[in-house]
Tab-separated table of C-alpha atoms in Angstrom:
chain	number	residue	atom	x	y	z
S	29	MET	CA	-4.945	2.158	-19.315
S	30	PRO	CA	-2.634	-0.930	-19.347
S	31	TYR	CA	0.849	-0.154	-18.193
S	32	ALA	CA	2.368	-3.441	-18.863
S	33	LYS	CA	1.508	-6.809	-20.567
S	34	GLN	CA	-1.173	-8.704	-18.735
S	35	PRO	CA	0.260	-11.253	-16.452
S	36	LEU	CA	-1.590	-14.178	-17.917
S	37	ARG	CA	-0.765	-17.814	-18.509
S	38	GLU	CA	3.022	-18.440	-18.462
S	39	LEU	CA	3.219	-14.927	-17.267
S	40	ARG	CA	1.527	-15.728	-14.031
S	41	PHE	CA	3.853	-14.821	-10.997
S	42	LYS	CA	6.459	-13.533	-13.414
S	43	GLU	CA	7.945	-9.981	-13.493
S	44	LEU	CA	5.599	-7.770	-15.724
S	45	GLN	CA	6.900	-7.675	-19.348
S	46	PRO	CA	6.796	-4.388	-21.616
S	47	LEU	CA	3.357	-3.522	-23.189
S	48	ASP	CA	2.679	-4.398	-26.801
S	49	PRO	CA	1.679	-1.570	-28.703
S	50	TRP	CA	-1.987	-1.342	-30.210
S	51	ALA	CA	-3.368	-0.098	-33.465
S	52	GLY	CA	-5.286	2.802	-33.612
S	53	VAL	CA	-7.103	4.522	-30.641
S	54	LEU	CA	-7.491	2.924	-27.154
S	55	LEU	CA	-10.636	3.832	-25.389
S	56	ALA	CA	-9.559	4.639	-21.694
S	57	THR	CA	-12.299	6.483	-20.292
S	58	LYS	CA	-13.660	3.841	-17.743
S	59	GLU	CA	-11.920	2.067	-14.892
S	60	GLY	CA	-11.259	-1.702	-15.609
S	61	PRO	CA	-11.369	-4.747	-13.451
S	62	ILE	CA	-9.587	-4.937	-10.246
S	63	CYS	CA	-7.104	-7.741	-9.540
S	64	PRO	CA	-8.459	-11.193	-8.050
S	65	GLN	CA	-8.936	-11.001	-4.488
S	66	TYR	CA	-10.953	-12.208	-1.270
S	67	ASP	CA	-11.861	-8.774	0.314
S	68	GLU	CA	-12.716	-8.578	4.106
S	69	ILE	CA	-11.334	-5.245	4.407
S	70	TYR	CA	-13.357	-2.512	2.744
S	71	GLY	CA	-16.893	-3.437	2.585
S	72	ARG	CA	-19.126	-0.753	1.256
S	73	LEU	CA	-16.096	1.722	0.772
S	74	ALA	CA	-15.197	-0.437	-2.422
S	75	ARG	CA	-17.455	-0.787	-5.603
S	76	PRO	CA	-15.405	-2.585	-7.984
S	77	VAL	CA	-16.783	-2.849	-11.664
S	78	GLY	CA	-15.236	-6.361	-12.214
S	79	MET	CA	-12.442	-8.590	-11.404
S	80	SER	CA	-9.779	-10.241	-13.757
S	81	GLU	CA	-6.198	-11.307	-13.920
S	82	SER	CA	-6.004	-8.801	-16.804
S	83	CYS	CA	-5.737	-5.983	-14.345
S	84	VAL	CA	-2.465	-4.206	-14.358
S	85	LEU	CA	-4.152	-0.852	-15.231
S	86	ALA	CA	-3.476	2.765	-14.424
S	87	ASN	CA	-5.962	5.555	-13.961
S	88	VAL	CA	-4.502	8.819	-14.906
S	89	HIS	CA	-6.520	12.021	-13.667
S	90	VAL	CA	-5.562	15.240	-15.262
S	91	PRO	CA	-6.706	18.712	-14.684
S	92	LEU	CA	-8.835	20.136	-17.349
S	93	ASP	CA	-6.642	23.169	-17.490
S	94	VAL	CA	-3.991	21.152	-19.233
S	95	TYR	CA	-6.272	20.369	-22.268
S	96	ASP	CA	-7.514	23.779	-22.300
S	97	ARG	CA	-4.026	25.114	-22.642
S	98	ARG	CA	-3.405	22.681	-25.479
S	99	SER	CA	-6.543	23.509	-27.409
S	100	LYS	CA	-5.719	27.177	-27.400
S	101	ALA	CA	-2.063	26.347	-28.232
S	102	ILE	CA	-0.768	27.927	-24.979
S	103	CYS	CA	2.713	26.637	-24.282
S	104	GLN	CA	3.201	25.134	-20.974
S	105	LYS	CA	6.896	25.490	-20.072
S	106	THR	CA	6.819	22.859	-17.110
S	107	GLY	CA	4.609	20.072	-16.442
S	108	LEU	CA	2.443	19.527	-13.496
S	109	PRO	CA	3.515	17.824	-10.263
S	110	ILE	CA	2.429	14.071	-10.378
S	111	LEU	CA	1.109	12.005	-7.371
S	112	VAL	CA	1.457	8.350	-7.815
S	113	PHE	CA	-0.672	6.623	-5.201
S	114	ILE	CA	-0.452	2.878	-4.235
S	115	HIS	CA	-3.615	1.774	-2.814
S	116	GLY	CA	-3.831	-0.240	0.675
S	117	GLY	CA	-5.504	-3.649	1.497
S	118	GLY	CA	-3.182	-5.621	3.491
S	119	PHE	CA	-1.437	-6.823	0.599
S	120	GLN	CA	-4.467	-8.879	-0.149
S	121	ALA	CA	-7.186	-6.779	-1.448
S	122	GLY	CA	-8.205	-3.209	-2.887
S	123	SER	CA	-7.603	-1.493	-6.137
S	124	GLY	CA	-6.808	2.221	-7.506
S	125	ASP	CA	-10.325	2.849	-8.352
S	126	SER	CA	-12.020	6.260	-7.811
S	127	ASP	CA	-14.480	4.524	-5.498
S	128	LEU	CA	-12.128	5.013	-2.670
S	129	HIS	CA	-9.160	7.046	-4.508
S	130	GLY	CA	-11.343	9.873	-5.983
S	131	PRO	CA	-8.695	12.373	-7.381
S	132	GLU	CA	-11.112	15.396	-7.120
S	133	TYR	CA	-9.624	17.344	-4.122
S	134	LEU	CA	-6.086	17.108	-5.619
S	135	VAL	CA	-6.679	17.665	-9.266
S	136	SER	CA	-8.805	20.712	-8.251
S	137	LYS	CA	-5.151	22.002	-6.869
S	138	GLY	CA	-3.415	21.454	-10.214
S	139	VAL	CA	-1.800	17.973	-9.533
S	140	ILE	CA	-2.051	15.001	-11.772
S	141	VAL	CA	-3.150	11.829	-9.888
S	142	ILE	CA	-2.283	8.375	-10.799
S	143	THR	CA	-3.578	5.270	-9.214
S	144	PHE	CA	-3.241	1.965	-10.291
S	145	ASN	CA	-4.175	-1.738	-9.758
S	146	TYR	CA	-1.164	-4.152	-9.064
S	147	ARG	CA	-1.128	-7.846	-8.386
S	148	ILE	CA	-1.978	-8.528	-4.726
S	149	ASN	CA	-2.218	-11.527	-2.338
S	150	VAL	CA	-0.687	-14.760	-3.864
S	151	PHE	CA	-0.424	-13.381	-7.475
S	152	GLY	CA	1.739	-10.451	-5.893
S	153	TYR	CA	3.619	-11.973	-3.111
S	154	LEU	CA	3.787	-15.731	-3.530
S	155	SER	CA	7.526	-16.520	-3.210
S	156	LEU	CA	9.049	-19.914	-3.939
S	157	ASN	CA	12.536	-18.652	-3.837
S	158	SER	CA	13.275	-19.457	-7.266
S	159	THR	CA	13.524	-17.662	-10.810
S	160	SER	CA	10.283	-19.062	-11.904
S	161	VAL	CA	8.474	-17.605	-8.755
S	162	PRO	CA	10.587	-14.983	-7.128
S	163	GLY	CA	7.967	-13.179	-5.030
S	164	ASN	CA	7.579	-9.164	-4.743
S	165	ASN	CA	5.604	-9.066	-7.945
S	166	GLY	CA	3.448	-6.428	-6.290
S	167	LEU	CA	6.716	-4.253	-5.752
S	168	TRP	CA	7.615	-4.901	-9.281
S	169	ASP	CA	4.370	-3.798	-10.742
S	170	ALA	CA	4.870	-0.606	-8.875
S	171	ILE	CA	8.290	0.026	-10.166
S	172	THR	CA	6.894	-0.820	-13.659
S	173	LEU	CA	4.331	1.798	-13.327
S	174	LEU	CA	6.707	4.435	-12.306
S	175	LYS	CA	8.942	3.547	-15.460
S	176	TRP	CA	5.559	3.887	-17.472
S	177	VAL	CA	5.117	7.366	-15.961
S	178	GLN	CA	8.685	8.653	-16.538
S	179	ARG	CA	8.135	7.503	-20.305
S	180	ASN	CA	4.787	9.015	-20.728
S	181	ALA	CA	4.444	11.908	-18.173
S	182	ARG	CA	4.843	14.880	-20.770
S	183	ALA	CA	2.138	13.279	-22.886
S	184	PHE	CA	-0.468	14.121	-20.322
S	185	GLY	CA	1.039	17.302	-18.963
S	186	GLY	CA	3.071	16.142	-16.338
S	187	ASP	CA	6.655	16.677	-15.129
S	188	PRO	CA	8.591	13.545	-14.741
S	189	GLU	CA	10.941	15.619	-12.521
S	190	THR	CA	8.212	15.984	-9.908
S	191	VAL	CA	6.961	12.676	-9.189
S	192	THR	CA	5.892	11.830	-5.572
S	193	LEU	CA	5.065	8.458	-4.638
S	194	ALA	CA	2.490	7.931	-1.903
S	195	GLY	CA	0.372	5.238	-0.526
S	196	GLN	CA	-1.757	4.236	2.463
S	197	SER	CA	-1.501	1.141	4.577
S	198	CYS	CA	0.274	-1.701	2.734
S	199	GLY	CA	0.376	0.715	-0.229
S	200	SER	CA	2.448	3.016	2.034
S	201	VAL	CA	4.735	0.036	3.084
S	202	ALA	CA	5.065	-0.812	-0.739
S	203	ALA	CA	5.946	2.915	-1.531
S	204	HIS	CA	8.559	2.781	1.149
S	205	LEU	CA	10.056	-0.498	-0.029
S	206	VAL	CA	10.322	0.747	-3.631
S	207	SER	CA	11.892	3.991	-2.320
S	208	LEU	CA	14.643	1.821	-0.408
S	209	SER	CA	15.183	-0.545	-3.533
S	210	LYS	CA	17.900	-0.122	-5.781
S	211	ALA	CA	15.611	-0.794	-8.788
S	212	PHE	CA	13.841	2.516	-8.302
S	213	VAL	CA	16.702	4.980	-9.000
S	214	GLY	CA	15.601	8.132	-10.766
S	215	LEU	CA	11.815	7.215	-10.654
S	216	LEU	CA	10.624	9.704	-8.102
S	217	LYS	CA	11.442	12.653	-5.893
S	218	ARG	CA	9.408	12.560	-2.796
S	219	VAL	CA	7.663	10.023	-0.722
S	220	ILE	CA	4.398	10.262	1.428
S	221	LEU	CA	3.604	7.414	3.870
S	222	MET	CA	0.192	7.116	5.345
S	223	SER	CA	-0.224	4.402	7.937
S	224	GLY	CA	2.458	2.056	6.876
S	225	VAL	CA	6.259	1.953	6.561
S	226	GLY	CA	8.683	-0.784	5.536
S	227	ASN	CA	9.864	-1.307	9.087
S	228	GLY	CA	6.332	-1.614	10.425
S	229	GLY	CA	5.258	-4.563	12.781
S	230	PHE	CA	2.255	-5.942	11.193
S	231	TYR	CA	4.179	-8.075	8.606
S	232	THR	CA	7.713	-9.623	8.243
S	233	ALA	CA	9.993	-9.722	5.158
S	234	SER	CA	11.427	-13.133	6.551
S	235	PRO	CA	12.032	-15.617	4.110
S	236	ALA	CA	11.185	-18.369	6.470
S	237	TYR	CA	7.736	-16.787	6.858
S	238	ALA	CA	7.184	-16.628	3.057
S	239	GLN	CA	8.159	-20.299	2.718
S	240	SER	CA	5.713	-21.423	5.390
S	241	VAL	CA	2.882	-19.476	3.684
S	242	ALA	CA	3.695	-20.825	0.302
S	243	THR	CA	3.745	-24.342	1.689
S	244	MET	CA	0.409	-23.734	3.153
S	245	PHE	CA	-0.918	-22.436	0.118
S	246	LEU	CA	0.381	-25.204	-2.170
S	247	GLY	CA	-1.002	-27.714	0.265
S	248	TYR	CA	-4.498	-26.212	0.078
S	249	VAL	CA	-4.173	-26.007	-3.881
S	250	GLY	CA	-3.239	-29.585	-4.104
S	251	ILE	CA	0.456	-29.117	-5.577
S	252	ASN	CA	3.228	-30.961	-4.112
S	253	PRO	CA	6.049	-28.526	-3.012
S	254	THR	CA	9.243	-29.873	-4.555
S	255	ASP	CA	10.813	-28.488	-7.786
S	256	ALA	CA	9.858	-24.786	-8.084
S	257	ASP	CA	9.822	-24.889	-11.774
S	258	LYS	CA	7.155	-27.646	-12.088
S	259	ILE	CA	5.140	-25.839	-9.234
S	260	HIS	CA	5.223	-22.755	-11.704
S	261	GLU	CA	4.077	-25.146	-14.576
S	262	GLN	CA	1.225	-26.589	-12.422
S	263	LEU	CA	0.181	-23.197	-11.153
S	264	ILE	CA	-0.126	-21.738	-14.913
S	265	HIS	CA	-2.588	-24.253	-15.627
S	266	THR	CA	-4.483	-24.143	-12.220
S	267	PRO	CA	-8.192	-22.371	-12.683
S	268	LEU	CA	-8.241	-19.063	-11.154
S	269	ASP	CA	-11.042	-20.218	-8.833
S	270	LYS	CA	-9.117	-22.895	-7.638
S	271	ILE	CA	-6.122	-20.518	-6.750
S	272	MET	CA	-8.484	-17.882	-4.970
S	273	GLU	CA	-10.197	-20.530	-2.837
S	274	ALA	CA	-6.624	-21.706	-1.416
S	275	ASN	CA	-5.794	-17.894	-1.146
S	276	ARG	CA	-8.975	-17.297	0.853
S	277	ILE	CA	-8.067	-20.113	3.257
S	278	VAL	CA	-4.448	-18.920	3.748
S	279	GLN	CA	-6.009	-15.533	4.699
S	280	LEU	CA	-8.341	-17.006	7.370
S	281	LYS	CA	-5.430	-19.164	8.756
S	282	THR	CA	-3.031	-16.358	8.922
S	283	GLY	CA	-5.206	-13.517	10.229
S	284	LEU	CA	-4.713	-10.078	8.977
S	285	VAL	CA	-2.154	-10.412	6.460
S	286	SER	CA	-0.655	-13.728	4.752
S	287	PHE	CA	1.194	-12.919	1.426
S	288	VAL	CA	3.664	-10.299	1.877
S	289	PRO	CA	6.912	-8.711	0.573
S	290	VAL	CA	10.257	-10.781	1.221
S	291	VAL	CA	13.844	-10.397	1.396
S	292	GLU	CA	15.209	-11.752	-1.786
S	293	PRO	CA	18.669	-13.433	-2.751
S	294	GLU	CA	20.628	-12.600	-5.889
S	295	ARG	CA	19.072	-14.590	-8.875
S	296	PRO	CA	20.066	-14.565	-12.511
S	297	GLY	CA	17.471	-12.921	-14.626
S	298	VAL	CA	15.375	-11.500	-11.791
S	299	THR	CA	15.227	-8.118	-10.553
S	300	ARG	CA	16.264	-7.841	-6.967
S	301	ILE	CA	13.815	-5.409	-5.342
S	302	LEU	CA	14.449	-6.034	-1.441
S	303	ASP	CA	17.953	-6.835	-0.739
S	304	ASP	CA	17.850	-6.628	3.117
S	305	TYR	CA	15.247	-6.082	5.794
S	306	PRO	CA	13.941	-2.616	5.686
S	307	ALA	CA	15.227	-1.308	9.033
S	308	ASN	CA	18.527	-2.388	8.053
S	309	LEU	CA	18.352	-0.307	4.681
S	310	VAL	CA	17.133	2.721	6.513
S	311	LYS	CA	19.870	2.655	8.969
S	312	ARG	CA	22.468	2.261	6.328
S	313	GLY	CA	21.184	5.424	4.638
S	314	ARG	CA	19.355	4.011	1.626
S	315	ALA	CA	17.046	6.798	0.367
S	316	LYS	CA	18.368	9.245	2.788
S	317	ASP	CA	18.085	11.998	0.237
S	318	LEU	CA	14.436	11.544	-0.586
S	319	PRO	CA	12.304	14.335	1.182
S	320	MET	CA	9.584	12.089	3.081
S	321	ILE	CA	6.079	12.714	5.029
S	322	VAL	CA	5.268	9.895	7.540
S	323	GLY	CA	2.017	10.062	8.819
S	324	VAL	CA	-0.329	7.806	11.311
S	325	THR	CA	-3.723	7.968	12.792
S	326	SER	CA	-4.503	8.092	16.293
S	327	VAL	CA	-6.474	4.946	16.626
S	328	GLU	CA	-5.150	2.892	13.523
S	329	CYS	CA	-6.517	-0.582	14.544
S	330	GLN	CA	-10.280	0.616	15.141
S	331	PHE	CA	-10.408	-0.210	11.549
S	332	PHE	CA	-9.889	-3.662	12.232
S	333	LYS	CA	-11.989	-4.058	15.263
S	334	GLN	CA	-14.648	-6.545	13.445
S	335	ARG	CA	-11.790	-8.583	12.083
S	336	ILE	CA	-10.055	-8.848	15.378
S	337	GLU	CA	-13.421	-9.897	16.998
S	338	TYR	CA	-13.929	-12.297	14.203
S	339	LEU	CA	-10.737	-13.942	14.516
S	340	ASP	CA	-10.874	-13.965	18.366
S	341	MET	CA	-7.447	-12.447	18.710
S	342	LEU	CA	-7.828	-12.310	22.389
S	343	GLY	CA	-8.505	-16.340	22.469
S	344	ILE	CA	-5.576	-16.995	20.170
S	345	ILE	CA	-3.130	-14.786	22.332
S	346	ASP	CA	-4.619	-16.665	25.590
S	347	ASP	CA	-3.705	-20.067	24.028
S	348	ASN	CA	-0.260	-18.728	22.755
S	349	SER	CA	1.162	-15.599	24.249
S	350	ILE	CA	3.688	-15.257	21.437
S	351	ALA	CA	0.900	-14.524	18.986
S	352	ILE	CA	0.614	-10.915	20.486
S	353	LEU	CA	4.074	-9.959	19.171
S	354	PRO	CA	4.507	-8.241	15.757
S	355	PRO	CA	5.544	-10.890	13.181
S	356	ASN	CA	8.944	-8.914	12.383
S	357	ILE	CA	9.879	-9.579	15.879
S	358	THR	CA	8.580	-13.287	16.092
S	359	TYR	CA	10.657	-14.228	13.075
S	360	SER	CA	13.985	-12.476	14.411
S	361	VAL	CA	14.455	-13.870	17.804
S	362	SER	CA	14.513	-17.245	19.820
S	363	GLU	CA	11.467	-18.746	21.195
S	364	SER	CA	12.529	-18.048	24.706
S	365	GLU	CA	13.129	-14.558	23.854
S	366	ALA	CA	9.640	-14.289	22.238
S	367	LEU	CA	8.013	-15.642	25.465
S	368	ARG	CA	9.996	-13.151	27.428
S	369	LEU	CA	8.737	-10.273	25.175
S	370	SER	CA	5.201	-11.458	25.007
S	371	LYS	CA	4.937	-11.549	28.821
S	372	ILE	CA	6.308	-7.977	28.995
S	373	THR	CA	3.720	-7.011	26.375
S	374	ILE	CA	0.786	-8.561	28.040
S	375	ASP	CA	1.627	-7.252	31.543
S	376	LYS	CA	1.986	-3.668	29.957
S	377	TYR	CA	-1.125	-3.622	27.562
S	378	PHE	CA	-3.460	-6.079	29.288
S	379	GLU	CA	-3.154	-5.206	32.996
S	380	GLY	CA	-6.504	-5.913	34.814
S	381	GLY	CA	-7.684	-8.235	32.039
S	382	ALA	CA	-7.702	-8.359	28.189
S	383	THR	CA	-10.264	-6.563	26.088
S	384	VAL	CA	-10.447	-5.676	22.518
S	385	ASP	CA	-10.031	-2.176	23.248
S	386	LYS	CA	-6.727	-2.890	24.996
S	387	PHE	CA	-5.550	-4.813	22.084
S	388	ILE	CA	-6.380	-2.180	19.548
S	389	LYS	CA	-4.403	0.361	21.608
S	390	TYR	CA	-1.454	-2.249	21.283
S	391	CYS	CA	-2.062	-2.874	17.731
S	392	THR	CA	-1.911	0.677	16.988
S	393	ASN	CA	1.041	1.560	18.994
S	394	SER	CA	3.240	-1.553	18.000
S	395	PHE	CA	2.322	-2.219	14.494
S	396	PHE	CA	2.003	1.394	13.300
S	397	THR	CA	2.911	4.591	15.428
S	398	TYR	CA	6.174	3.047	17.095
S	399	PRO	CA	7.701	2.064	13.454
S	400	ALA	CA	6.719	5.185	12.004
S	401	PHE	CA	8.596	7.037	14.639
S	402	LYS	CA	11.567	5.024	14.380
S	403	LEU	CA	11.681	5.467	10.657
S	404	ALA	CA	11.681	9.243	11.056
S	405	GLU	CA	14.312	8.993	13.870
S	406	TRP	CA	16.582	6.809	11.882
S	407	THR	CA	16.069	8.660	8.411
S	408	ALA	CA	16.759	11.969	10.193
S	409	SER	CA	19.889	10.749	11.684
S	410	VAL	CA	21.533	9.555	8.488
S	411	GLY	CA	19.710	11.592	5.889
S	412	THR	CA	20.135	15.143	4.291
S	413	SER	CA	16.488	15.746	3.361
S	414	ALA	CA	13.755	16.706	5.492
S	415	VAL	CA	11.382	14.407	7.323
S	416	TYR	CA	7.941	15.504	8.164
S	417	MET	CA	5.578	13.636	10.578
S	418	TYR	CA	2.001	13.896	11.373
S	419	GLN	CA	-0.858	12.244	13.343
S	420	PHE	CA	-4.361	12.526	12.055
S	421	ASP	CA	-6.645	12.805	15.115
S	422	PHE	CA	-9.733	14.537	13.670
S	423	ASP	CA	-13.270	13.613	14.761
S	424	SER	CA	-15.112	14.417	11.431
S	425	GLU	CA	-18.816	15.141	10.979
S	426	PHE	CA	-19.233	12.662	8.352
S	427	ASN	CA	-16.888	9.639	8.943
S	428	ALA	CA	-16.563	7.562	5.823
S	429	VAL	CA	-14.807	4.757	7.693
S	430	LYS	CA	-17.363	4.456	10.354
S	431	PHE	CA	-20.307	4.770	7.894
S	432	GLY	CA	-18.581	2.334	5.329
S	433	LYS	CA	-17.639	-0.322	7.763
S	434	THR	CA	-20.551	0.158	10.491
S	435	LEU	CA	-18.046	0.870	13.253
S	436	THR	CA	-18.404	2.847	16.332
S	437	TYR	CA	-15.862	4.298	18.458
S	438	PRO	CA	-15.305	7.413	20.314
S	439	GLY	CA	-13.110	10.175	18.633
S	440	GLY	CA	-9.836	10.101	17.154
S	441	GLY	CA	-8.876	8.778	13.505
S	442	ALA	CA	-8.818	5.232	12.390
S	443	ARG	CA	-7.045	3.705	9.621
S	444	VAL	CA	-7.931	4.994	6.162
S	445	GLU	CA	-9.700	8.082	7.661
S	446	GLY	CA	-6.570	10.340	6.790
S	447	GLN	CA	-6.747	9.079	3.136
S	448	THR	CA	-10.377	10.314	2.915
S	449	PHE	CA	-9.311	13.878	3.254
S	450	VAL	CA	-7.010	13.806	0.472
S	451	LEU	CA	-8.678	11.335	-1.751
S	452	ARG	CA	-12.553	11.423	-2.269
S	453	VAL	CA	-14.565	8.375	-1.184
S	454	ASN	CA	-16.784	8.517	-4.272
S	455	SER	CA	-18.492	5.105	-3.106
S	456	LEU	CA	-20.398	7.116	-0.210
S	457	MET	CA	-20.165	10.601	-1.313
S	458	ASP	CA	-22.735	12.811	-3.147
S	459	PRO	CA	-21.674	13.245	-6.739
S	460	ASP	CA	-22.315	16.869	-6.753
S	461	GLU	CA	-20.620	17.690	-3.469
S	462	LYS	CA	-18.262	20.327	-3.794
S	463	SER	CA	-14.994	20.722	-1.654
S	464	PHE	CA	-13.742	24.250	-2.287
S	465	PRO	CA	-14.059	26.733	-0.838
S	466	PRO	CA	-14.385	25.541	2.708
S	467	ARG	CA	-17.586	25.380	4.270
S	468	THR	CA	-17.680	23.058	7.159
S	469	ARG	CA	-15.044	21.376	9.622
S	470	ASP	CA	-14.581	18.555	7.393
S	471	ASP	CA	-14.007	20.747	4.264
S	472	LEU	CA	-11.333	22.771	6.258
S	473	MET	CA	-9.423	19.519	6.995
S	474	LYS	CA	-9.615	18.560	3.240
S	475	TYR	CA	-8.314	21.945	2.537
S	476	TRP	CA	-5.582	21.654	5.216
S	477	MET	CA	-4.556	18.236	4.269
S	478	THR	CA	-4.402	18.787	0.449
S	479	THR	CA	-2.644	22.080	0.942
S	480	PHE	CA	0.158	20.269	3.043
S	481	PHE	CA	0.567	17.404	0.548
S	482	VAL	CA	0.625	19.683	-2.427
S	483	ASN	CA	3.083	22.237	-1.124
S	484	PHE	CA	5.390	19.293	-0.360
S	485	MET	CA	4.964	17.903	-3.791
S	486	ARG	CA	5.560	21.225	-5.593
S	487	CYS	CA	8.712	22.496	-3.686
S	488	ARG	CA	11.877	21.484	-4.918
S	489	SER	CA	13.638	22.129	-1.703
S	490	SER	CA	12.395	20.754	1.624
S	491	LYS	CA	13.027	24.289	3.174
S	492	SER	CA	10.481	25.942	1.205
S	493	ALA	CA	8.095	22.720	1.667
S	494	SER	CA	8.111	23.457	5.590
S	495	SER	CA	6.181	26.680	4.996
């Protein structure tokens, strides 16, 4: 169902506007189109039903018990806990559809699961540092969805006081950034971060980077980057196919990610979502009172192995050693310091010669594991609420990531794998497969992961959540 007015025509690249009411009953029993994208990430794991700019849609999954109670006029004094989940995809691809985000495991435990589509890639994160194209639209979409949930939670049996915001990969980064934003106040109670944190190393929120990517995109789409308002006017009338082709080229040129969240200045008439770099906000105690789970997998970057080989990352690093550094470091130090740090990194991880497996280990540690530990450390030092950490290192009997992406690697848990034990991969699973009671090692892990998350969501105090 729509949670805002669709961002079409003059609303392209703008903050979402309130939804216009409709007459009669809206049939909302099937998933709608996903947002425009060029997907080189998910492969067989995703099975979208269509693609359109009319894509800001929410999927609300409610336990049948809620409706059984209502049909029998049984009063439910308190609503059910709500999990709002932000999908991943490197800020470039993905959707909230049940192909990869099946709610079955959690709904069976009495949780309302809300997934949603939000603007991604150029539509979600193009920034011209202006009021006409401010950037961070993807984050604004998430905040708009959370406001929609607060207004409507009780209508579908939920408790607006027990909203947990979660995400995976860039969805986890977005969840963290939203929690750090002054614009989120009162919209959520807890945060679950899976394989991504705002201070992570795989992207940079630098305005200089945002400007360079915007300039590259405008060049490929054939727009002269001068006046931001005139650029926006031209983008309004540019055909979708032309925009997406330029977006595709930018993705190929930049590697794993291209359009990303950016630190924003004050602008009249624009909601400022990210007012400083995430690491600075965390250290200053922003969101210090939110209970938090921070999770990583043991071999995160195995998920990207095919992409790493396709881009020839080892060749790129051989030509330019600075390319090995996380973007948030590259854009925050001098060139001489970057050269010094890159030499240290290469000596540490590529001893005896560079290999893809060595790069994957480096990528896992520096882009994901280290930032997650630093976030937990910083938050625990300034905060008053509990911070829980986990590492997913489970060698499953049926590995959805290996099967869906045709990957092979020995043991461990790659990116997305932990999510598949919380949200069902309906694109690959037998529709009649049951998860409870536990029968196999995989089912036991699903039971453990969902119990861990649901206990955290339901407990109003972090002390009781620890049990």
